[in-house]
Coordinates of C-alpha atoms in Angstrom, one line a residue:
Chain A
M1 CA 89.6 175.2 229.8
N2 CA 91.0 171.4 231.1
R3 CA 88.1 171.8 234.2
S4 CA 85.2 172.1 231.5
I5 CA 86.4 169.7 229.2
A6 CA 86.1 167.4 232.3
I7 CA 82.9 168.4 233.0
L8 CA 81.8 167.5 229.4
G9 CA 82.7 164.7 229.4
I10 CA 81.1 163.8 233.1
V11 CA 78.0 165.4 231.7
G12 CA 78.4 162.8 228.4
G13 CA 79.0 159.7 230.4
L14 CA 76.9 160.7 232.8
L15 CA 73.8 160.8 229.7
Y16 CA 74.4 158.0 227.6
G17 CA 75.0 155.4 231.1
T18 CA 71.5 156.7 232.0
A19 CA 70.0 156.6 228.5
L20 CA 71.3 153.1 228.1
W21 CA 70.1 152.1 231.9
R22 CA 66.9 153.6 230.7
L23 CA 66.8 151.8 226.9
N24 CA 67.9 148.1 228.4
G25 CA 64.2 148.3 229.7
V26 CA 62.0 148.9 226.4
P27 CA 62.4 145.8 223.9
H28 CA 62.9 145.7 220.4
A29 CA 59.4 146.5 218.2
G30 CA 59.2 142.7 217.4
V31 CA 59.0 143.2 213.3
V32 CA 61.3 141.4 210.6
Q33 CA 63.8 144.2 210.1
E34 CA 64.2 143.4 207.0
M35 CA 60.2 143.8 206.1
Q36 CA 59.5 146.7 207.6
V37 CA 59.9 149.6 204.3
A38 CA 59.5 149.1 201.3
L39 CA 61.3 152.2 199.3
P40 CA 59.6 153.6 195.7
R41 CA 61.4 152.1 192.5
F42 CA 63.7 154.6 191.4
V43 CA 64.5 154.9 194.8
Q44 CA 65.8 151.5 194.9
V45 CA 67.5 152.0 191.8
A46 CA 69.3 154.9 192.5
M47 CA 70.9 153.1 195.7
A48 CA 72.5 150.2 193.5
G49 CA 74.1 153.2 191.4
G50 CA 71.3 153.1 189.3
D51 CA 71.6 149.0 187.9
R52 CA 68.2 148.3 188.0
Y53 CA 69.5 144.4 188.1
L54 CA 71.2 144.9 191.3
A55 CA 68.0 146.3 192.4
A56 CA 66.1 143.7 191.5
N57 CA 69.2 141.2 193.5
M58 CA 69.2 143.4 196.5
A59 CA 64.9 143.1 196.8
T60 CA 64.8 139.3 196.0
W61 CA 67.7 138.6 198.5
R62 CA 65.3 140.7 201.2
A63 CA 63.3 138.2 200.8
L64 CA 65.2 135.0 200.6
V65 CA 66.5 135.9 203.9
A66 CA 63.6 137.6 205.8
S67 CA 63.2 134.9 208.6
T68 CA 59.0 134.0 208.1
E69 CA 58.6 132.7 212.0
N70 CA 58.0 135.9 212.9
M71 CA 56.4 137.6 210.3
Q72 CA 53.0 139.4 210.6
K73 CA 50.7 139.7 207.6
D74 CA 51.5 143.7 207.0
N75 CA 55.3 142.1 206.9
Y76 CA 53.9 139.8 204.1
V77 CA 52.1 143.2 202.2
I78 CA 55.5 144.7 202.7
Q79 CA 57.4 141.7 200.8
G80 CA 55.0 141.6 198.1
R81 CA 55.8 144.9 197.3
L82 CA 59.2 144.3 197.2
Q83 CA 59.0 141.6 195.0
A84 CA 56.4 143.2 192.9
D85 CA 59.1 146.3 192.4
A86 CA 62.1 143.1 191.7
A87 CA 59.9 141.8 188.8
W88 CA 59.3 145.0 187.9
L89 CA 63.0 145.7 187.5
N90 CA 64.2 142.4 186.6
P91 CA 61.2 140.3 185.5
S92 CA 63.3 137.4 184.6
H93 CA 64.1 136.7 188.0
E94 CA 64.3 133.1 188.1
D95 CA 65.0 133.5 192.2
N96 CA 62.5 136.3 192.4
F97 CA 59.8 134.3 191.1
Y98 CA 59.9 131.1 192.9
V99 CA 60.5 132.7 196.1
A100 CA 57.0 134.4 195.1
A101 CA 54.9 131.7 194.4
A102 CA 56.4 129.6 197.7
I103 CA 55.4 132.2 199.9
L104 CA 53.3 135.5 199.1
P105 CA 49.6 133.3 198.1
W106 CA 50.7 131.3 200.9
Y107 CA 50.4 134.3 203.5
G108 CA 47.0 136.6 201.8
E109 CA 49.5 138.2 199.2
L110 CA 47.9 136.4 196.4
E111 CA 47.8 139.5 193.8
A112 CA 51.6 139.8 194.0
A113 CA 53.0 136.6 193.3
Q114 CA 50.4 136.3 190.5
Y115 CA 51.9 140.3 189.2
V116 CA 55.8 138.2 189.6
L117 CA 55.3 134.7 187.9
R118 CA 52.7 136.9 185.0
R119 CA 56.2 139.0 183.9
A120 CA 58.1 136.2 185.0
S121 CA 56.3 134.0 182.2
E122 CA 56.0 137.0 179.9
S123 CA 59.9 137.3 180.2
R124 CA 60.5 133.9 180.2
P125 CA 59.3 132.1 177.1
Y126 CA 61.0 128.9 177.5
D127 CA 60.3 128.2 181.4
W128 CA 57.3 126.6 181.8
Q129 CA 57.2 126.6 185.9
P130 CA 56.1 130.5 185.9
A131 CA 52.9 129.8 184.3
L132 CA 52.6 126.6 186.1
Y133 CA 53.1 128.4 188.9
Y134 CA 50.3 131.0 187.8
A135 CA 48.5 128.4 187.1
F136 CA 48.3 126.0 190.2
N137 CA 47.4 129.9 191.8
I138 CA 44.1 130.2 190.6
Y139 CA 43.5 126.2 191.2
H140 CA 44.1 125.9 194.7
F141 CA 43.6 129.6 196.3
E142 CA 40.6 130.6 194.0
R143 CA 39.7 126.9 193.9
D144 CA 39.4 127.2 189.9
P145 CA 40.5 124.2 188.4
A146 CA 38.8 124.9 184.8
R147 CA 40.3 129.0 184.8
A148 CA 43.6 127.1 185.8
A149 CA 43.2 124.9 183.2
Q150 CA 42.9 127.0 180.3
W151 CA 45.7 129.4 181.7
L152 CA 47.8 126.2 181.4
Q153 CA 46.9 125.7 177.9
R154 CA 47.3 129.4 176.9
A155 CA 51.2 129.0 178.4
A156 CA 52.0 125.5 176.9
P157 CA 52.0 126.4 173.3
K158 CA 55.2 129.4 174.2
I159 CA 57.2 126.5 175.9
P160 CA 59.7 125.0 173.0
S161 CA 60.7 121.8 174.9
E162 CA 58.5 119.9 173.4
N163 CA 58.1 117.3 176.9
D164 CA 57.5 120.4 179.0
R165 CA 54.6 121.2 176.7
Y166 CA 53.0 117.5 176.6
M167 CA 53.3 118.0 180.5
L168 CA 51.7 120.6 181.3
E169 CA 49.1 119.4 179.0
G170 CA 48.8 116.8 180.8
I171 CA 48.4 118.8 184.0
A172 CA 45.7 121.2 182.3
V173 CA 44.1 118.0 181.8
S174 CA 44.2 116.2 184.9
W175 CA 42.7 119.8 186.7
F176 CA 39.8 119.5 183.6
E177 CA 38.7 116.5 184.6
K178 CA 39.3 116.1 188.5
G179 CA 38.6 118.9 189.7
Y180 CA 40.3 120.3 192.9
Q181 CA 42.4 117.7 194.5
P182 CA 44.0 119.0 197.7
A183 CA 46.5 116.9 197.2
T184 CA 48.2 118.9 194.2
A185 CA 49.5 121.4 197.2
V186 CA 52.1 119.5 198.3
K187 CA 52.9 117.9 194.5
V188 CA 53.8 121.2 193.2
I189 CA 55.7 122.3 196.5
E190 CA 57.7 119.0 196.5
S191 CA 58.4 119.6 193.3
M192 CA 59.8 123.4 193.8
A193 CA 62.0 121.3 197.0
A194 CA 63.4 118.7 194.3
T195 CA 64.9 121.0 191.7
A196 CA 65.8 123.6 194.6
R197 CA 69.4 124.0 195.7
S198 CA 70.5 122.8 198.5
G199 CA 70.5 124.8 201.6
G200 CA 68.0 126.6 203.6
F201 CA 65.7 127.4 201.3
K202 CA 65.5 124.4 200.2
K203 CA 64.2 122.3 204.0
Y204 CA 62.1 125.4 204.1
L205 CA 60.5 124.0 201.0
L206 CA 60.9 120.5 202.6
V207 CA 58.9 122.0 206.1
R208 CA 56.1 123.3 204.0
A209 CA 55.4 120.5 202.5
E210 CA 55.7 118.4 205.2
R211 CA 52.7 120.9 207.0
L212 CA 50.4 120.7 203.3
R213 CA 51.0 116.8 204.1
S214 CA 49.6 117.2 207.9
L215 CA 47.0 119.5 206.3
V216 CA 45.6 116.9 203.7
T217 CA 45.3 114.2 206.6
L218 CA 43.6 116.2 208.6
Q219 CA 41.3 117.9 205.8
E220 CA 40.3 113.7 204.2
A221 CA 39.7 113.1 208.1
G222 CA 37.3 116.4 208.0
E223 CA 35.2 114.6 205.1
R224 CA 35.4 111.4 206.6
Y225 CA 33.9 113.0 209.6
R226 CA 31.1 114.3 207.7
T227 CA 30.2 112.2 206.1
R228 CA 29.7 109.6 208.9
Y229 CA 27.5 112.4 211.5
G230 CA 26.3 114.9 209.1
K231 CA 27.9 117.5 210.2
P232 CA 31.0 119.4 210.5
I233 CA 33.9 118.8 213.1
R234 CA 33.5 121.9 215.4
S235 CA 37.7 121.2 216.3
L236 CA 40.5 118.7 215.8
Q237 CA 39.7 117.0 218.8
D238 CA 36.6 115.8 217.1
L239 CA 39.2 113.9 214.4
V240 CA 40.7 112.0 217.3
D241 CA 38.0 110.8 219.7
A242 CA 36.7 109.9 216.6
R243 CA 39.2 107.6 216.0
L244 CA 39.8 108.7 212.3
I245 CA 43.4 110.4 213.8
A246 CA 45.9 108.8 216.4
A247 CA 47.1 112.2 217.4
I248 CA 46.4 116.1 215.9
P249 CA 49.8 116.5 213.5
V250 CA 52.7 118.7 214.8
D251 CA 53.3 121.4 212.8
P252 CA 57.3 122.0 212.1
F253 CA 56.4 125.9 211.9
G254 CA 55.1 126.1 215.2
F255 CA 51.5 128.1 213.7
G256 CA 49.6 124.8 214.3
F257 CA 46.4 124.3 212.7
D258 CA 42.8 125.4 213.2
V259 CA 39.2 124.9 211.9
N260 CA 37.5 127.6 210.2
A261 CA 33.9 128.4 210.1
D262 CA 33.0 126.1 207.7
G263 CA 34.6 123.1 209.7
T264 CA 37.4 122.6 207.5
P265 CA 41.1 122.0 209.0
V266 CA 43.1 124.6 207.9
L267 CA 46.9 126.1 208.5
L268 CA 47.5 128.9 210.9
T269 CA 50.3 131.2 209.0
T270 CA 51.3 133.3 211.8
R271 CA 52.6 132.3 214.9
P272 CA 49.5 131.8 217.5
K273 CA 49.5 134.3 220.4
A274 CA 50.6 133.2 223.6
K275 CA 47.3 132.1 226.3
Q276 CA 47.4 134.6 228.8
Chain B
M1 CA 99.8 180.9 179.1
K2 CA 98.3 180.5 175.3
N3 CA 101.1 178.7 173.2
A4 CA 99.3 176.0 172.0
P5 CA 99.2 176.0 167.7
N6 CA 94.9 175.7 167.3
G7 CA 95.3 176.6 164.8
A8 CA 95.7 172.5 164.1
F9 CA 92.7 171.9 165.6
F10 CA 91.1 169.9 163.1
T11 CA 94.7 168.3 161.8
L12 CA 95.1 165.2 162.5
R13 CA 99.1 164.1 163.2
T14 CA 98.8 160.8 164.8
E15 CA 102.2 160.2 166.5
I16 CA 101.5 163.0 168.5
V17 CA 98.1 161.3 169.6
R18 CA 100.1 158.2 169.3
T19 CA 103.2 159.9 172.1
F20 CA 100.4 161.3 174.4
F21 CA 98.3 157.6 174.0
L22 CA 101.6 155.7 175.1
N23 CA 102.0 158.5 177.6
T24 CA 99.4 158.1 179.5
W25 CA 98.9 154.0 179.2
L26 CA 102.0 153.8 181.0
S27 CA 101.3 156.7 183.7
G28 CA 97.7 154.8 184.1
L29 CA 99.6 151.7 185.0
R30 CA 102.0 153.5 187.1
S31 CA 99.4 155.2 189.1
R32 CA 98.4 153.9 192.8
S33 CA 94.7 154.1 192.4
F34 CA 94.9 152.0 189.1
Q35 CA 96.1 149.6 191.4
A36 CA 94.3 150.7 194.2
V37 CA 90.6 150.4 192.1
F38 CA 91.9 147.4 190.5
I39 CA 91.6 145.2 193.6
L40 CA 88.8 146.9 194.2
G41 CA 87.2 145.1 191.1
I42 CA 88.8 141.8 192.2
L43 CA 87.1 142.1 195.5
L44 CA 83.9 142.7 193.6
I45 CA 84.0 140.0 191.6
G46 CA 84.4 138.2 195.2
I47 CA 81.5 139.3 196.3
A48 CA 79.4 138.4 193.0
F49 CA 80.3 134.9 193.5
L50 CA 79.6 135.3 197.4
A51 CA 76.5 136.2 195.8
G52 CA 75.7 133.4 194.4
F53 CA 75.4 131.7 197.4
F54 CA 72.5 133.8 198.0
S55 CA 70.6 132.1 195.2
P56 CA 68.8 129.1 195.7
R57 CA 67.7 128.5 192.1
Q58 CA 70.4 130.5 189.2
P59 CA 73.5 130.4 191.7
K60 CA 75.9 131.7 188.2
T61 CA 73.3 133.4 186.7
V62 CA 73.6 135.8 190.3
T63 CA 77.3 135.9 190.6
L64 CA 77.3 136.9 186.5
D65 CA 74.5 139.4 187.3
V66 CA 76.5 141.6 190.4
G67 CA 80.1 140.8 188.9
L68 CA 78.7 142.7 185.5
F69 CA 78.3 145.5 188.1
G70 CA 81.6 145.0 189.8
L71 CA 83.1 145.2 186.5
R72 CA 81.4 148.7 185.1
F73 CA 81.7 150.1 188.7
S74 CA 85.1 149.6 189.1
L75 CA 86.1 150.4 185.7
V76 CA 83.9 153.4 186.1
L77 CA 85.9 154.4 188.8
L78 CA 88.6 153.9 187.0
C79 CA 88.6 155.6 184.8
L80 CA 87.5 158.4 187.1
F81 CA 90.4 158.6 188.9
W82 CA 92.3 158.1 185.7
V83 CA 90.8 161.7 183.7
Q84 CA 91.6 162.8 187.9
E85 CA 94.8 162.1 188.2
L86 CA 96.3 162.5 184.6
V87 CA 94.7 165.7 183.5
S88 CA 93.2 167.2 186.5
K89 CA 96.2 166.7 188.8
E90 CA 98.2 168.2 185.6
I91 CA 96.3 171.3 185.7
E92 CA 96.6 171.9 189.6
R93 CA 100.3 170.2 190.2
R94 CA 101.5 172.7 186.4
T95 CA 103.2 169.7 184.8
V96 CA 100.9 170.1 182.4
F97 CA 103.1 173.0 181.1
F98 CA 106.0 170.8 180.4
T99 CA 103.8 169.5 177.8
L100 CA 102.4 172.3 176.6
S101 CA 105.6 174.1 176.0
Y102 CA 105.6 171.7 172.8
P103 CA 104.7 172.8 169.5
V104 CA 102.0 170.8 169.3
P105 CA 98.2 171.0 169.5
R106 CA 96.3 171.0 172.7
S107 CA 93.7 168.7 171.6
H108 CA 96.3 165.7 170.7
Y109 CA 97.3 166.3 174.2
I110 CA 93.0 166.1 175.4
L111 CA 93.0 162.9 172.2
G112 CA 96.1 161.0 173.6
R113 CA 94.8 161.1 177.1
Y114 CA 91.1 159.4 175.6
F115 CA 92.2 156.6 173.9
G116 CA 95.2 156.0 176.5
I117 CA 92.4 155.7 179.3
L118 CA 89.8 153.7 176.2
A119 CA 92.7 151.6 175.5
L120 CA 93.8 151.3 179.4
A121 CA 90.4 150.1 179.8
A122 CA 90.0 147.5 177.7
V123 CA 92.6 146.0 179.2
A124 CA 91.5 146.2 183.2
L125 CA 87.8 144.6 181.2
L126 CA 89.5 142.3 179.5
I127 CA 91.5 140.2 182.9
E128 CA 88.7 141.2 185.2
G129 CA 85.9 139.9 182.0
L130 CA 88.2 136.4 182.3
L131 CA 88.3 136.5 186.1
L132 CA 85.0 136.8 186.2
W133 CA 84.1 134.0 183.8
L134 CA 86.2 132.1 185.1
V135 CA 84.2 132.7 188.3
V136 CA 81.0 132.3 187.1
L137 CA 82.1 128.7 185.9
V138 CA 82.8 127.6 189.4
A139 CA 80.0 129.7 191.2
G140 CA 77.3 127.3 193.1
G141 CA 79.4 124.2 192.5
Q142 CA 78.0 120.6 191.8
Y143 CA 74.1 122.5 191.4
Q144 CA 73.0 122.4 187.9
Q145 CA 70.8 125.4 187.1
Q146 CA 68.5 124.4 184.9
F147 CA 69.0 127.7 182.3
M148 CA 72.4 127.5 181.9
V149 CA 74.4 131.2 181.8
A150 CA 75.7 131.9 178.1
L151 CA 79.1 132.5 178.4
G152 CA 80.1 132.8 175.1
L153 CA 79.7 135.7 172.2
P154 CA 76.7 137.0 174.7
Y155 CA 79.3 137.6 177.2
W156 CA 81.9 139.8 175.5
V157 CA 79.1 141.2 173.9
A158 CA 78.1 142.4 177.3
L159 CA 81.5 143.3 178.2
A160 CA 81.8 145.7 175.1
G161 CA 78.8 147.5 176.4
I162 CA 80.7 148.0 179.3
W163 CA 83.3 149.1 177.9
V164 CA 80.9 152.0 175.2
D165 CA 78.9 152.9 179.1
V166 CA 82.7 153.8 180.4
A167 CA 84.3 155.3 177.0
V168 CA 81.1 158.2 177.9
V169 CA 81.8 159.0 181.5
T170 CA 85.3 159.3 180.4
A171 CA 84.6 161.6 177.6
F172 CA 82.6 163.8 180.2
A173 CA 84.8 163.5 182.4
L174 CA 87.6 164.9 180.2
W175 CA 85.4 168.0 179.3
I176 CA 84.6 168.6 182.8
A177 CA 88.5 168.8 183.7
T178 CA 89.3 170.8 181.0
L179 CA 87.1 173.4 182.7
S180 CA 87.2 172.7 186.1
T181 CA 90.1 173.8 188.6
V182 CA 89.0 171.5 191.4
P183 CA 90.8 167.9 190.4
I184 CA 88.3 167.0 192.3
L185 CA 85.2 167.7 190.4
P186 CA 85.5 165.9 187.4
L187 CA 85.7 162.1 190.0
A188 CA 82.9 163.8 191.8
L189 CA 80.4 165.0 188.7
G190 CA 81.6 162.2 186.3
A191 CA 80.1 159.3 189.1
A192 CA 76.9 161.0 189.4
F193 CA 76.8 161.6 185.6
A194 CA 77.6 157.4 185.3
I195 CA 75.1 156.8 187.8
G196 CA 71.8 159.6 186.5
G197 CA 72.8 157.6 182.6
K198 CA 72.2 154.4 184.0
S199 CA 68.9 155.4 186.0
L200 CA 67.8 157.1 183.0
G201 CA 66.3 154.3 181.9
P202 CA 64.3 152.4 185.0
V203 CA 63.4 156.3 185.6
H204 CA 61.5 157.0 182.8
D205 CA 60.0 153.6 182.4
Y206 CA 58.9 153.9 185.6
L207 CA 56.7 157.3 184.9
A208 CA 55.9 156.1 180.6
Q209 CA 53.8 153.0 183.0
G210 CA 52.1 155.6 185.1
A211 CA 54.3 154.9 188.2
E212 CA 51.7 152.9 189.9
G213 CA 48.9 155.0 189.3
D214 CA 50.6 157.7 190.5
K215 CA 49.5 161.1 187.8
T216 CA 50.9 163.8 189.6
L217 CA 54.1 162.3 189.1
V218 CA 53.6 161.4 186.1
T219 CA 52.7 164.7 184.7
T220 CA 55.0 166.7 186.5
Y221 CA 58.6 164.6 185.9
L222 CA 58.0 162.6 182.4
P223 CA 57.8 166.0 180.1
A224 CA 61.1 166.8 182.3
L225 CA 63.2 163.4 181.7
D226 CA 62.5 163.7 178.5
A227 CA 63.9 167.4 178.0
I228 CA 66.8 165.4 180.3
Q229 CA 67.0 162.7 177.8
W230 CA 68.7 165.2 175.2
V231 CA 71.9 166.5 178.1
L232 CA 72.4 163.4 179.6
P233 CA 72.4 159.7 177.5
D234 CA 70.6 156.4 178.5
L235 CA 73.5 154.9 179.4
S236 CA 71.4 152.0 180.4
R237 CA 70.4 151.0 177.1
L238 CA 74.6 149.6 176.6
D239 CA 73.6 147.1 179.2
W240 CA 73.3 143.8 177.9
R241 CA 73.4 141.6 180.5
L242 CA 69.9 139.9 179.3
W243 CA 71.8 138.3 176.8
P244 CA 74.2 135.7 178.6
M245 CA 71.5 135.7 181.5
Y246 CA 68.8 134.8 180.8
A247 CA 69.5 134.4 176.4
Q248 CA 67.5 137.5 176.2
T249 CA 69.0 138.6 172.5
P250 CA 69.0 142.2 172.6
N251 CA 67.8 144.1 169.3
T252 CA 70.2 144.3 167.0
G253 CA 68.6 147.7 165.7
A254 CA 68.1 149.0 169.5
M255 CA 72.4 148.2 170.2
Y256 CA 73.3 149.5 166.9
W257 CA 71.3 152.9 167.7
S258 CA 72.0 153.0 171.6
V259 CA 76.0 152.5 170.5
V260 CA 76.0 155.5 167.6
M261 CA 74.3 157.5 170.8
A262 CA 77.2 156.9 172.3
V263 CA 79.5 157.5 169.7
G264 CA 78.1 161.1 169.3
Y265 CA 77.8 161.7 172.9
A266 CA 81.0 161.2 173.7
A267 CA 82.4 162.7 170.1
L268 CA 80.5 165.8 171.5
M269 CA 82.2 165.8 174.9
L270 CA 85.6 165.3 173.2
F271 CA 84.7 168.1 170.7
L272 CA 83.5 170.5 174.4
A273 CA 87.0 169.3 176.4
V274 CA 89.4 170.0 173.4
R275 CA 87.7 173.0 172.6
K276 CA 88.0 174.8 176.0
F277 CA 91.2 173.2 176.5
S278 CA 92.7 174.8 173.5
R279 CA 91.3 178.7 174.7
R280 CA 91.6 177.9 178.1
E281 CA 94.8 180.4 179.6
F282 CA 96.7 178.8 182.1
S283 CA 98.1 181.3 185.1

């Protein structure tokens, strides 16, 4: 008996040691753990002990703690799904619509962001922010200032505070009059950072605003280049060579900037792959 | 053993119920599970306070939200433990014989236990509720969130909703205790009932709103869920926390009917419990 147990122990130890040695050479999957799965809504509710509001909190926490530095397109799809679920479970959740507005549309999840913001706007009639961010997404991502302004004007009468109503109507008028202006995006992100509580998310928003400022600088320089030479830039280095900017700005996220097919500077939303 | 004067099933003698009520009260306070779960409730309020740190915009709201979950969770557990200790274990250890040997209706034993547990739950809720109230006040530190939580009447109404919810779960667990021969059963089934009843509303909403386009899911489960509502009450209707959290005043008509539903269901469970306990043969 004792001999059998000793053999069992030795075999177990050998198996464990061999497996450990083999696994040490295998890298972990390079995806963000928090954003691998989105469970069905009723499973999320069951996992929260039947409490839909706790389930909404849990989904929002997952979105908040996920590190965007290592996220790929698939992870943002999951985050969009998760935040849409949170908005369904508790449409009034302020953090959820706020994080959704700050992240999702910027990484290709415009539809999910608009769902979250529409739900928040309907369930928070006293709050002008979901309506503003919803309209801003139409303005900035769909490049449709007139429709964005109309949406703001529709939302404004629902806001109880007279000051907030005037402010939204003022923004709507400016969008109608001036059309699309890239610097507006910087102002929106800066205002989001200004009202956030001190902490990681506030810092994240401030860095985002800095990136956008750099982008606006590059886009304005790109326009000047087009006016001066009658053609678009092919790379950001063209702007430096034409002495329109001193140097290509450094992206604090490390993703960098690029030039699209139209010759317009754009933000990269994922870390560029290392050159072989 | 079947010695209780069953003829007194519908004749309420309040002094006897009061005796069982006071006995329940004292035994409940002395029980170790009460102390353990009460500490758990306080720990959950601590977790709620920490949860507030995750929130960039509404730390007080998140603290309140998670705290109300903690309150319900600990209160449901407390009541289930009390049912287990004060009814199920008395039956298992046969100490219930001493009580039933007096010429008192068995129904009064059940009613006394039920109202005793509800009174204990009310006191536990009040203490934990006051603690959560203080924790929400300090949550978030210096940060002034734009839309404040309402800690006046809406908060206490939300707590009352939790108490009514717990009263339904306790009545169900009490019924299970009267027919079960295993003391763990009221705890296990009561917990499943509390989770199931609370999930019913969101799951029904999910299916009724089209289940994100999954027609098979809707056609298969929605009729079943409609039927289940006749057996399992929708406890999510007693959750009025949107009022203190987001100043969304609940529909008073829906609140009224939710309380009527809860009282009706609890009365039905008590009736079944009393009926079963009065007819139960103890050997």
